[in-house]
Amino acid sequence: MTIDGEAGLTTSSVASSFDDFYASTARRTLSLAHALTGNWGDAEDLVQDAYTAAAKKWPQLSTYDDPSAWVRRLVLNRSVSRWRRLQREALAVVRLGARTDEQVDTTDPVDPEFWAAVRRLPAQQARVVALFYVDDLSVEQIARTLGCSDGTVKTHLSRARGTLACELQMEDES
Amino acid sequence: MSDQFALIDARGRAAGAALRSTTSFRAVPDLPTPKRHGWVRPALMAAVAIALVAGLVSLAGRDAAPVDERDPKNLRYVIDDLPDGWSIRSVKDAGVQTGEVPAMGRYAVLFAIPGDPSARAIALWWADPATPEGEEYPPVKFSNLLFTDDVEEFDAAGRRAACGTTSEGSYLCYVQTDQGMVQAVAKHLSLQQVRDALAGLEFVVGHPTISSEALPPGLAIVYSGPEWLSPAVMNPDSAEVASVEYQSSDGTTAFLVVGRAEDHDLAESALQQPWSALRVGNDPGFNAVQGPEPSSRSILWNRDGHTFFLNITGDHSAAMSLANSVRRATDTEWAAASQRGEVLQSDQGVVTTATADSAPVDTAPMPTLDPEVEVIDQRMEMVVTANTPDDVSFGVLIGDEVIEGASVKVIDESFGVRFADGGGFGGSISEAIDVQPIDTSHLGQDLLSTGAVATTGSDLPVTLRVTATNGVRYLVDLIEMPNHPQVRVAVVMLPPGEHVSSADVVDRDGLVLSGF
């Protein structure tokens, strides 16, 4: 649900320096990256690349209301190629009548089955889910991050929830 | 399905919290230093050594050699009057692309008055719906107009179109074409001028543009190509510019970007910031201020065939002092600066910018569409009661009083509700009109800090009941959406600092049908 107006706007304070910005946002971004990649190695690579790019653009980014949105978008964009590969793998497995066998680190107490199911969603749906549950962003903030309308975010979120409900229920039954 | 949604939502929130918690105990990755090419530092050291040995170059002197206007070295400028405590953090030559701009996935065309970013302008954005970019970044929908004012639908030369006024006073418009939706933003133009311009929307070699006959007087294309995060003239990473980054002892940074004026029209930044005219020395320039003091200040100006962009956080006099002291750097100064700061080298390869082709190929007449944008903007009477009248605020009145200023808009498949009362509070919600019979995800979860909303396609629920964290309970009857009697809505807004403790919808007998 979108809320505009005085009570609904959330304005994050802009970190006074890049180091402060990195220290205050890197872990949250790492969580997002892990949700999208499924392993810490890829997630750390994504975060490292994104913040390296942000450091170079910091004088400009630091003037933004929310520089972390730029970093989030970079992480989301750079996860696309991996997404598409996973999508292809998932489709191939479906054709073979079996479930995808994406490897998850079962030692992580982060409900790997849930995130594996998220990663099998269409890319944009998965991004919305990750931003919603990991970054705890509002629909409006997600829309700004992804450059789409609030309604589009809600549609993705609704469809993703429906797919996840079916898929995870199937898993439970199996 | 609503129960499943609630379960998924709870599992997602728990999984997200667990992931955040796990991450909080992990070390964040170290950031690598910018990549260098192995030959850079030896080459610079050799250059400096040669200069010192020969004793031919004065640190304060100017280059005597003839200047090649296309030589990237010609764009090397520095700030002469640097305040105490400031130093150079990095330098970058033209021809070097640093960093990476996330692909926006859209095509942009900007029409403006050349040389004047403060004047009227109109821009188009479009993504080919058949491409991955168009799929990934659906650019435009009429429903984006939900939160603009004075939405007006019109026929743009046989195409469905609509415009609304944004909070900044610009027009946000959409035009439905056979090639997909086109978004337009216009400033300092009348609505009629915008409508006339959009009537001249055409596709040339697969990209949108506006015919010259339809453009408002004085406007010309100043940019066309991939959507930019910021135009090259304001982008220190661009291969088209040289740039110097300065840093003060307290961490404040300043950025000087220099490009060739023939390549970078000042008007490329027309929609980026609220520019106003000023002078930098004897040269015409523009100034933009953003944010509270100490504000981010940007200054744009042309001089000696070059375009300059300076960004600094500070007061006006400090910014102008720096701008007025910008001068060409000598090779020795640049080499010395390069030794003190980082020499940024390309790690992504040079990025070139696509330009629009000019041959019109899309000459087939567009099919005429019956305008179908459904825009209803009317007051919605919402009667709310509360058990603690003193705590009721934000237009949520007591007894049988009516929320004043609540309005509903319906645009295509979405609706929006906007609130405003005499005290100045404003709030709004938007939602797809294709709602589930009872969608529990709307009951507070997305409105924890501000209120609760219920939408339903069922005729069983009659009342939304919300209990705030301060114990106040609100009751509001669901009402039908204008022209959509199958969808009903109820909204309660809460005072600042209060949250939804519980929310549910009940039927006529008070039976709870769904709750949060």
XYZ file of C-alpha atoms in Angstrom:
690
model
C 0.000 0.000 0.000
C 1.277 3.419 -0.859
C 1.165 6.325 1.471
C 2.044 9.807 0.401
C 2.037 12.875 2.522
C 3.601 14.066 5.714
C 2.933 10.982 7.723
C 3.883 8.587 4.999
C 7.128 9.897 3.674
C 10.299 8.355 4.971
C 13.404 10.368 4.289
C 16.635 8.684 5.115
C 19.407 10.876 6.306
C 22.287 11.175 3.912
C 25.531 9.957 5.366
C 28.075 12.709 5.681
C 30.823 10.673 4.116
C 31.153 7.575 2.010
C 32.696 5.631 4.868
C 29.715 6.407 7.051
C 27.413 5.518 4.223
C 29.176 2.206 3.651
C 29.261 1.345 7.318
C 25.590 2.124 7.773
C 24.209 0.391 4.688
C 26.569 -2.386 3.576
C 25.160 -5.127 5.763
C 21.605 -4.447 4.680
C 22.734 -4.506 1.073
C 24.576 -7.760 1.736
C 21.320 -9.259 2.990
C 19.571 -8.193 -0.191
C 22.353 -9.609 -2.322
C 22.258 -12.904 -0.458
C 18.530 -13.189 -0.982
C 19.067 -12.717 -4.694
C 22.088 -14.964 -5.119
C 21.670 -17.637 -2.484
C 25.258 -17.712 -1.363
C 27.531 -15.426 0.565
C 30.360 -15.455 -1.941
C 28.293 -14.083 -4.795
C 26.565 -11.708 -2.410
C 29.841 -10.262 -1.186
C 31.055 -9.874 -4.752
C 27.901 -8.006 -5.659
C 28.191 -5.742 -2.653
C 31.855 -5.084 -3.253
C 31.245 -4.173 -6.882
C 28.265 -1.992 -6.091
C 29.992 0.026 -3.396
C 33.146 0.377 -5.428
C 31.031 1.946 -8.147
C 29.257 4.073 -5.564
C 32.554 5.306 -4.131
C 33.576 6.620 -7.509
C 30.284 8.454 -7.889
C 30.015 9.509 -4.279
C 30.221 13.291 -4.747
C 27.171 13.028 -6.955
C 25.403 10.255 -5.065
C 25.858 12.052 -1.779
C 23.524 14.752 -3.028
C 20.717 12.230 -3.460
C 18.008 11.876 -0.848
C 18.727 8.166 -0.606
C 22.062 7.060 -2.085
C 21.416 3.519 -0.921
C 18.614 3.269 -3.494
C 21.227 3.679 -6.217
C 23.322 0.913 -4.690
C 20.305 -1.346 -4.315
C 19.442 -0.819 -7.958
C 22.969 -1.700 -8.991
C 22.814 -4.914 -6.976
C 19.434 -5.732 -8.481
C 20.644 -5.078 -12.008
C 23.797 -7.098 -11.621
C 21.872 -10.042 -10.314
C 19.870 -10.209 -13.544
C 22.248 -12.437 -15.447
C 22.314 -14.874 -12.599
C 18.533 -14.682 -12.396
C 18.087 -15.544 -15.990
C 20.413 -18.497 -15.696
C 18.451 -19.772 -12.722
C 15.207 -19.233 -14.578
C 16.470 -21.286 -17.490
C 17.615 -24.000 -15.136
C 14.275 -24.007 -13.386
C 12.365 -24.250 -16.645
C 14.565 -27.065 -17.816
C 13.969 -28.981 -14.632
C 10.235 -28.444 -14.883
C 10.302 -29.888 -18.364
C 12.042 -32.929 -16.994
C 9.359 -33.324 -14.372
C 11.546 -32.649 -11.400
C 12.228 -29.687 -9.183
C 15.241 -27.480 -9.581
C 18.175 -28.584 -7.528
C 19.632 -25.232 -6.659
C 22.208 -25.660 -3.978
C 21.467 -23.821 -0.807
C 23.605 -23.442 2.243
C 21.498 -25.318 4.742
C 23.667 -24.137 7.605
C 22.215 -20.663 7.211
C 19.278 -20.079 9.551
C 17.520 -17.905 7.021
C 14.836 -20.273 5.660
C 16.813 -21.281 2.558
C 13.781 -23.038 1.087
C 11.856 -19.787 1.092
C 14.653 -17.834 -0.613
C 15.263 -20.622 -3.111
C 11.591 -20.402 -4.043
C 11.937 -16.636 -4.328
C 14.856 -17.065 -6.691
C 12.721 -19.239 -8.940
C 10.206 -16.439 -9.377
C 10.312 -14.181 -12.440
C 13.163 -11.736 -11.930
C 11.133 -8.643 -11.253
C 8.809 -10.442 -8.849
C 11.795 -11.786 -6.956
C 13.349 -8.339 -6.742
C 10.160 -6.943 -5.304
C 9.936 -9.745 -2.747
C 13.569 -9.271 -1.719
C 13.173 -5.529 -1.321
C 9.937 -6.007 0.595
C 11.035 -8.679 3.049
C 14.791 -8.151 3.296
C 15.085 -4.420 2.930
C 11.722 -3.843 4.560
C 10.892 -1.186 1.995
C 7.427 0.177 1.418
C 5.714 -0.320 -1.907
C 6.419 3.297 -2.757
C 10.119 2.913 -1.980
C 10.310 -0.261 -4.051
C 8.619 1.498 -6.940
C 11.183 4.280 -6.778
C 14.027 1.798 -6.605
C 12.813 -0.194 -9.580
C 11.585 2.764 -11.571
C 8.041 1.521 -11.932
C 4.643 2.433 -10.571
C 3.266 1.503 -7.179
C 0.605 -0.570 -8.874
C 3.224 -2.593 -10.712
C 4.989 -3.357 -7.453
C 1.754 -4.469 -5.865
C 0.937 -6.665 -8.816
C 4.360 -8.311 -8.644
C 4.069 -8.738 -4.906
C 0.609 -10.246 -5.124
C 1.566 -12.661 -7.882
C 4.760 -13.597 -6.084
C 2.886 -14.344 -2.888
C 0.464 -16.506 -4.811
C 3.252 -18.444 -6.486
C 5.176 -18.826 -3.242
C 2.075 -19.987 -1.422
C 1.478 -22.706 -3.980
C 5.094 -23.711 -4.318
C 5.944 -23.854 -0.642
C 2.719 -25.664 0.107
C 3.705 -28.236 -2.500
C 7.018 -28.572 -0.777
C 5.343 -29.099 2.564
C 3.079 -31.752 1.116
C 5.972 -33.483 -0.509
C -5.932 -17.822 -0.682
C -5.946 -14.945 1.781
C -4.857 -17.295 4.561
C -2.072 -18.564 2.350
C -1.051 -14.998 1.611
C -0.902 -14.289 5.327
C 1.211 -17.378 5.913
C 3.557 -16.493 3.097
C 3.766 -12.947 4.357
C 4.615 -14.106 7.861
C 7.198 -16.556 6.546
C 8.706 -13.886 4.307
C 9.003 -11.410 7.116
C 10.572 -14.025 9.369
C 12.965 -15.099 6.635
C 13.901 -11.479 5.962
C 14.486 -10.806 9.634
C 16.585 -13.959 9.966
C 18.647 -12.969 6.959
C 19.239 -9.505 8.338
C 20.140 -10.953 11.700
C 22.590 -13.389 10.148
C 24.155 -10.650 8.079
C 24.616 -8.454 11.122
C 27.186 -10.920 12.434
C 29.125 -11.117 9.192
C 32.019 -8.933 8.261
C 31.249 -6.695 5.322
C 33.613 -7.095 2.371
C 36.555 -4.743 2.068
C 36.316 -2.224 -0.688
C 39.106 -2.496 -3.235
C 41.044 0.562 -4.202
C 40.375 1.855 -7.721
C 42.163 -0.159 -10.369
C 45.244 1.319 -11.913
C 46.971 0.491 -15.090
C 50.494 -0.558 -14.354
C 52.033 2.053 -16.587
C 50.265 5.038 -15.098
C 52.331 5.847 -12.083
C 55.756 5.209 -13.729
C 54.709 7.329 -16.668
C 53.595 10.171 -14.446
C 56.731 9.956 -12.331
C 58.837 10.034 -15.471
C 56.932 13.060 -16.714
C 57.463 14.895 -13.461
C 61.140 13.931 -13.326
C 61.704 15.197 -16.852
C 59.993 18.450 -16.013
C 62.051 18.945 -12.885
C 65.348 18.097 -14.527
C 64.774 20.361 -17.455
C 63.637 23.176 -15.227
C 61.610 24.519 -18.106
C 58.170 24.430 -16.604
C 57.051 26.815 -13.933
C 54.501 25.495 -11.455
C 52.480 28.635 -11.864
C 53.018 29.037 -15.553
C 50.814 28.292 -18.536
C 51.514 25.839 -21.305
C 53.138 27.578 -24.196
C 52.545 24.837 -26.766
C 49.653 25.275 -29.238
C 46.460 23.724 -27.924
C 44.779 20.929 -29.831
C 41.085 21.497 -29.143
C 40.319 17.765 -29.362
C 43.164 16.825 -27.043
C 41.736 15.467 -23.761
C 44.441 17.418 -21.964
C 42.621 20.565 -23.027
C 39.883 19.755 -20.520
C 42.205 19.700 -17.522
C 41.075 22.432 -15.141
C 41.608 22.961 -11.429
C 40.297 25.227 -8.698
C 42.925 27.842 -8.032
C 41.585 29.363 -4.824
C 41.267 26.230 -2.735
C 40.310 26.855 0.911
C 42.664 25.746 3.689
C 42.327 22.081 4.516
C 41.136 21.084 1.062
C 43.068 18.736 -1.189
C 42.658 16.827 -4.422
C 41.213 13.381 -3.931
C 41.144 12.178 -7.506
C 41.592 13.345 -11.081
C 40.267 11.841 -14.280
C 41.027 12.660 -17.891
C 38.478 12.793 -20.680
C 38.453 9.515 -22.588
C 38.364 7.539 -19.378
C 35.096 6.020 -18.199
C 35.008 5.259 -14.494
C 32.298 3.653 -12.462
C 29.190 2.283 -14.015
C 25.789 3.782 -14.397
C 23.052 1.227 -13.846
C 21.192 0.647 -17.054
C 17.868 2.392 -16.854
C 16.547 0.397 -19.761
C 14.696 3.267 -21.350
C 15.204 5.623 -24.243
C 15.049 9.344 -23.590
C 14.666 12.422 -25.737
C 14.999 15.919 -24.319
C 13.722 19.014 -26.099
C 14.870 22.266 -24.551
C 16.145 25.712 -25.404
C 19.825 25.216 -26.199
C 22.093 26.741 -23.626
C 19.366 27.428 -21.064
C 18.563 24.702 -18.510
C 16.260 27.089 -16.619
C 13.852 27.515 -19.514
C 10.951 25.418 -20.803
C 11.614 21.833 -21.751
C 9.842 18.611 -22.557
C 11.271 15.103 -22.357
C 10.069 11.711 -23.569
C 10.816 8.324 -22.062
C 10.049 5.043 -23.726
C 11.062 1.393 -23.552
C 10.344 -1.088 -26.283
C 7.899 -3.502 -24.649
C 9.292 -6.297 -26.809
C 12.776 -5.997 -25.309
C 14.046 -7.302 -21.985
C 14.524 -3.702 -20.889
C 10.901 -2.964 -21.608
C 9.892 -6.042 -19.692
C 12.181 -5.339 -16.772
C 11.321 -1.681 -16.470
C 7.742 -1.129 -17.542
C 8.089 2.584 -17.935
C 4.698 4.070 -17.928
C 1.069 3.592 -17.122
C -1.842 5.941 -17.007
C -2.309 4.985 -13.384
C 0.901 6.815 -12.533
C -1.283 9.901 -12.781
C -3.175 8.908 -9.657
C -1.269 11.352 -7.524
C -1.059 14.221 -9.910
C -3.621 16.984 -9.909
C -6.079 18.060 -12.559
C -5.758 14.893 -14.591
C -7.092 15.518 -18.055
C -7.590 13.031 -20.821
C -7.338 14.023 -24.453
C -6.894 12.703 -27.932
C -3.353 13.198 -29.212
C -3.724 12.842 -32.969
C -5.772 9.708 -32.594
C -3.873 8.339 -29.637
C -5.134 8.025 -26.106
C -3.327 10.506 -23.854
C -3.617 12.114 -20.438
C -1.701 14.684 -18.392
C -1.639 15.666 -14.740
C 0.141 18.365 -12.756
C 2.939 17.266 -10.426
C 3.753 18.767 -7.052
C 6.645 20.619 -8.705
C 4.267 22.264 -11.154
C 5.402 20.256 -14.164
C 3.133 18.195 -16.377
C 3.388 14.414 -16.294
C 1.775 12.853 -19.343
C 1.282 9.496 -20.995
C 0.488 8.630 -24.578
C -0.587 5.172 -25.673
C 0.959 4.196 -28.988
C 1.182 1.014 -30.974
C 4.868 0.927 -30.039
C 4.104 1.060 -26.334
C 3.472 3.752 -23.773
C 5.412 6.995 -23.935
C 5.916 9.142 -20.860
C 6.449 12.866 -21.109
C 7.450 15.485 -18.555
C 7.188 19.166 -19.410
C 8.095 22.282 -17.455
C 7.334 25.959 -18.036
C 4.829 25.070 -20.754
C 1.060 25.469 -20.865
C -1.111 22.397 -21.009
C -2.214 23.347 -24.496
C 1.417 23.549 -25.629
C 2.043 20.122 -24.148
C -1.034 18.680 -25.823
C -0.021 20.161 -29.150
C 3.478 18.755 -28.775
C 2.212 15.277 -27.938
C -0.074 15.413 -30.952
C 3.161 15.561 -32.935
C 4.579 12.446 -31.293
C 6.023 10.135 -33.912
C 8.417 7.225 -34.121
C 11.552 7.725 -36.183
C 13.677 4.669 -36.795
C 11.958 2.968 -33.950
C 12.354 5.736 -31.391
C 9.889 8.362 -30.193
C 10.317 12.006 -31.034
C 8.154 15.084 -31.592
C 7.847 16.568 -35.038
C 9.473 19.956 -35.344
C 6.160 21.487 -36.412
C 4.545 20.460 -33.138
C 7.325 21.650 -30.827
C 6.782 24.852 -28.833
C 8.838 27.777 -30.144
C 12.536 27.645 -29.438
C 12.692 24.004 -28.398
C 15.174 21.707 -30.065
C 16.551 18.252 -29.344
C 19.468 18.603 -26.947
C 19.736 14.906 -26.098
C 18.459 11.606 -27.444
C 19.679 8.172 -26.494
C 19.726 5.810 -23.524
C 18.160 7.253 -20.425
C 20.788 8.959 -18.362
C 21.266 8.927 -14.618
C 22.553 12.417 -15.184
C 23.751 14.049 -18.372
C 27.435 13.693 -19.160
C 28.060 17.315 -18.330
C 27.077 16.534 -14.732
C 28.570 13.063 -14.612
C 32.203 13.009 -13.455
C 32.502 9.367 -14.502
C 31.697 10.023 -18.139
C 34.404 9.419 -20.708
C 33.341 12.667 -22.339
C 34.586 14.856 -19.498
C 37.626 15.473 -17.333
C 36.993 15.775 -13.628
C 38.708 16.623 -10.369
C 37.390 15.663 -6.960
C 38.374 17.702 -3.927
C 38.001 16.814 -0.286
C 38.162 18.975 2.805
C 39.619 17.921 6.138
C 36.080 17.407 7.465
C 35.161 15.071 4.616
C 33.190 17.528 2.494
C 33.723 16.986 -1.192
C 33.599 19.185 -4.264
C 33.549 18.062 -7.851
C 34.658 19.907 -10.949
C 33.594 18.451 -14.309
C 34.721 19.894 -17.649
C 33.556 18.965 -21.129
C 33.585 20.497 -24.572
C 30.723 22.961 -24.977
C 30.094 21.738 -28.493
C 29.427 18.268 -27.074
C 27.515 19.227 -23.950
C 24.672 21.683 -24.107
C 23.873 23.177 -20.726
C 20.202 22.444 -21.379
C 20.873 18.706 -21.097
C 20.415 19.214 -17.376
C 17.124 21.112 -17.756
C 15.046 18.551 -15.871
C 17.705 17.560 -13.342
C 17.616 20.521 -10.987
C 15.732 23.803 -10.442
C 18.182 26.063 -12.247
C 18.273 29.840 -12.087
C 20.527 32.171 -14.034
C 23.614 33.885 -12.627
C 27.045 34.912 -13.839
C 30.356 33.238 -13.166
C 32.816 36.036 -13.684
C 31.847 37.468 -17.035
C 30.269 34.278 -18.276
C 26.576 33.325 -18.160
C 25.823 30.439 -15.902
C 23.177 28.718 -13.823
C 22.839 27.842 -10.183
C 20.756 25.139 -8.453
C 20.340 24.549 -4.726
C 18.989 21.377 -3.204
C 18.329 20.329 0.369
C 18.527 22.235 3.637
C 21.631 24.165 4.636
C 24.389 23.327 4.180
C 22.840 22.728 0.790
C 24.187 20.923 -2.217
C 24.953 23.612 -4.769
C 25.507 23.044 -8.442
C 26.866 25.641 -10.827
C 26.892 25.282 -14.601
C 28.587 27.671 -16.973
C 30.281 27.969 -20.333
C 33.680 29.546 -20.891
C 36.294 29.343 -23.622
C 34.360 26.716 -25.534
C 34.056 24.482 -22.478
C 31.167 23.493 -20.244
C 31.858 23.498 -16.513
C 29.924 21.819 -13.720
C 30.839 22.390 -10.082
C 29.080 20.677 -7.200
C 29.812 21.431 -3.571
C 28.039 21.305 -0.249
C 28.283 24.747 1.268
C 26.987 28.283 1.127
C 26.585 30.374 -1.974
C 29.618 32.603 -1.507
C 31.917 29.621 -0.968
C 30.601 27.903 -4.070
C 30.965 31.022 -6.199
C 34.470 31.632 -4.879
C 35.489 28.191 -6.078
C 33.738 28.595 -9.421
C 35.376 31.945 -10.066
C 38.821 30.512 -9.430
C 38.569 27.626 -11.900
C 41.412 27.834 -14.409
C 43.244 25.605 -16.841
C 45.795 23.291 -15.231
C 49.301 23.024 -16.519
C 50.665 19.605 -17.354
C 52.887 19.898 -14.334
C 50.011 20.791 -12.066
C 47.955 17.917 -13.418
C 50.848 15.541 -12.946
C 51.396 16.796 -9.429
C 47.687 16.545 -8.684
C 47.702 13.038 -10.072
C 50.463 12.133 -7.679
C 48.616 13.533 -4.698
C 45.273 12.016 -5.562
C 43.981 8.889 -7.228
C 44.308 8.675 -10.996
C 41.035 7.177 -12.086
C 41.409 4.753 -14.948
C 38.805 2.935 -16.929
C 37.733 -0.387 -15.542
C 34.616 -0.690 -17.612
C 35.733 0.409 -21.042
C 34.671 3.580 -22.737
C 30.926 3.921 -22.910
C 29.590 5.548 -26.014
C 26.223 7.192 -26.244
C 23.791 6.237 -28.939
C 22.267 9.018 -30.964
C 18.934 9.195 -32.676
C 18.733 8.366 -36.316
C 16.992 10.894 -38.432
C 15.318 9.072 -41.301
C 11.571 8.751 -40.667
C 10.359 5.274 -41.467
C 7.236 5.012 -39.374
C 4.850 6.815 -41.647
C 1.866 4.480 -41.466
C -1.178 6.200 -39.978
C -1.902 5.241 -36.417
C -5.191 3.485 -35.798
C -7.690 5.686 -34.078
C -8.466 4.634 -30.560
C -11.514 5.646 -28.669
C -10.259 7.442 -25.594
C -10.948 5.176 -22.692
C -9.054 6.680 -19.804
C -11.508 6.639 -16.983
C -10.771 9.424 -14.554
C -13.160 10.085 -11.741
C -12.229 12.637 -9.134
C -14.890 13.116 -6.529
C -15.350 13.477 -2.845
C -15.771 10.325 -0.830
C -17.817 10.555 2.316
C -16.266 8.365 4.953
C -17.904 8.299 8.350
C -15.603 7.331 11.200
C -16.239 6.870 14.889
C -13.713 6.525 17.682
C -13.958 5.671 21.363
C -11.571 8.437 22.469
C -12.594 11.579 20.671
C -9.620 13.621 21.887
C -7.226 11.362 20.045
C -8.964 11.610 16.714
C -7.111 13.667 14.178
C -6.070 13.971 10.571
C -9.474 14.375 9.148
C -10.802 11.356 10.974
C -13.703 13.016 12.707
C -16.123 11.900 15.336
C -19.659 10.680 15.227
C -21.392 11.219 11.965
C -19.056 13.896 10.682
C -17.498 13.528 7.290
C -13.868 13.519 6.216
C -13.411 16.671 4.238
C -11.190 16.688 1.243
C -10.977 12.960 0.677
C -11.064 12.306 -3.025
C -11.028 9.223 -5.147
C -9.517 8.812 -8.548
C -10.015 5.828 -10.748
C -7.655 5.430 -13.664
C -7.873 2.243 -15.619
C -7.185 -0.629 -13.282
C -6.067 1.411 -10.291
C -7.657 3.758 -7.839
C -6.230 6.271 -5.442
C -7.614 7.981 -2.364
C -6.229 11.297 -1.221
C -6.877 13.000 2.078
C -6.512 16.589 3.136
C -8.068 18.495 5.979
C -7.990 22.060 7.157
C -4.945 21.367 9.271
C -2.808 20.721 6.246
C -2.480 16.999 6.549
C -2.224 15.217 3.269
C -2.132 11.525 2.646
C -2.960 9.168 -0.146
C -3.171 5.512 -1.001
C -3.276 3.650 -4.249
C -4.334 0.147 -5.022
C -5.119 -2.080 -7.964
C -8.829 -2.225 -8.441
C -8.750 -5.941 -9.114
C -8.778 -6.826 -5.439
C -9.264 -10.158 -3.819
C -12.628 -10.657 -2.106
C -10.884 -9.838 1.139
C -7.183 -9.144 0.940
C -5.798 -9.348 4.419
C -2.455 -8.023 3.241
C -4.065 -4.611 3.213
C -5.017 -4.702 6.826
C -2.290 -2.732 8.433
C 0.785 -4.542 7.241
C 1.783 -1.892 4.767
C 0.417 0.947 6.824
C 1.911 0.248 10.195
C 3.046 3.783 10.758
C 0.115 5.612 9.342
C -3.104 3.693 9.349
C -5.032 0.885 7.812
C -7.015 0.317 4.690
C -9.350 -2.433 3.628
C -10.396 -3.183 0.104
C -12.842 -5.901 -0.735
C -14.804 -7.307 -3.591
C -17.181 -9.080 -1.242
C -20.462 -7.597 -0.069
C -20.182 -9.255 3.352
C -17.807 -6.897 5.165
C -19.416 -3.649 6.165
C -17.014 -2.089 8.640
C -13.265 -1.695 9.052
C -12.305 -1.789 12.712
C -8.849 -0.557 13.691
C -7.274 -0.407 17.130
C -4.255 1.848 17.450
C -1.345 1.291 19.797
C -2.652 4.075 22.027
C -5.839 2.101 22.566
C -8.061 4.220 20.382
C -10.409 2.164 18.278
C -11.714 3.414 14.959
C -14.692 2.172 13.031
C -15.370 3.112 9.460
C -17.911 1.717 7.032
C -16.706 0.459 3.682
C -17.973 2.449 0.753
C -18.238 1.643 -2.910
C -15.653 2.924 -5.314
C -17.032 5.389 -7.823
C -18.209 3.510 -10.900
C -16.875 0.289 -9.401
C -19.603 -0.943 -7.084
C -17.960 -4.349 -6.894
C -15.041 -2.834 -5.013
C -15.390 -1.188 -1.633
C -12.821 0.568 0.482
C -12.338 1.975 3.952
C -9.362 3.874 5.319
C -8.283 5.053 8.759
C -5.307 7.336 9.220
C -3.559 7.403 12.578
C -1.749 10.201 14.439
C 2.054 10.367 14.181
C 3.818 7.805 16.286
C 0.823 5.526 16.537
C 0.634 2.176 14.856
C -2.034 -0.319 13.976
C -2.375 -2.742 16.842
C -5.122 -4.726 15.162
C -7.374 -4.340 12.177
C -10.248 -6.392 10.914
C -13.336 -6.233 8.802
C -16.668 -7.308 10.231
C -20.045 -8.114 8.751
C -23.389 -6.602 9.688
C -23.626 -8.839 12.732
C -20.205 -7.866 14.011
C -18.653 -11.171 13.002
C -14.975 -10.834 12.174
C -14.414 -11.934 8.596
C -10.719 -11.221 8.309
C -8.206 -9.715 10.636
C -4.649 -8.574 11.052
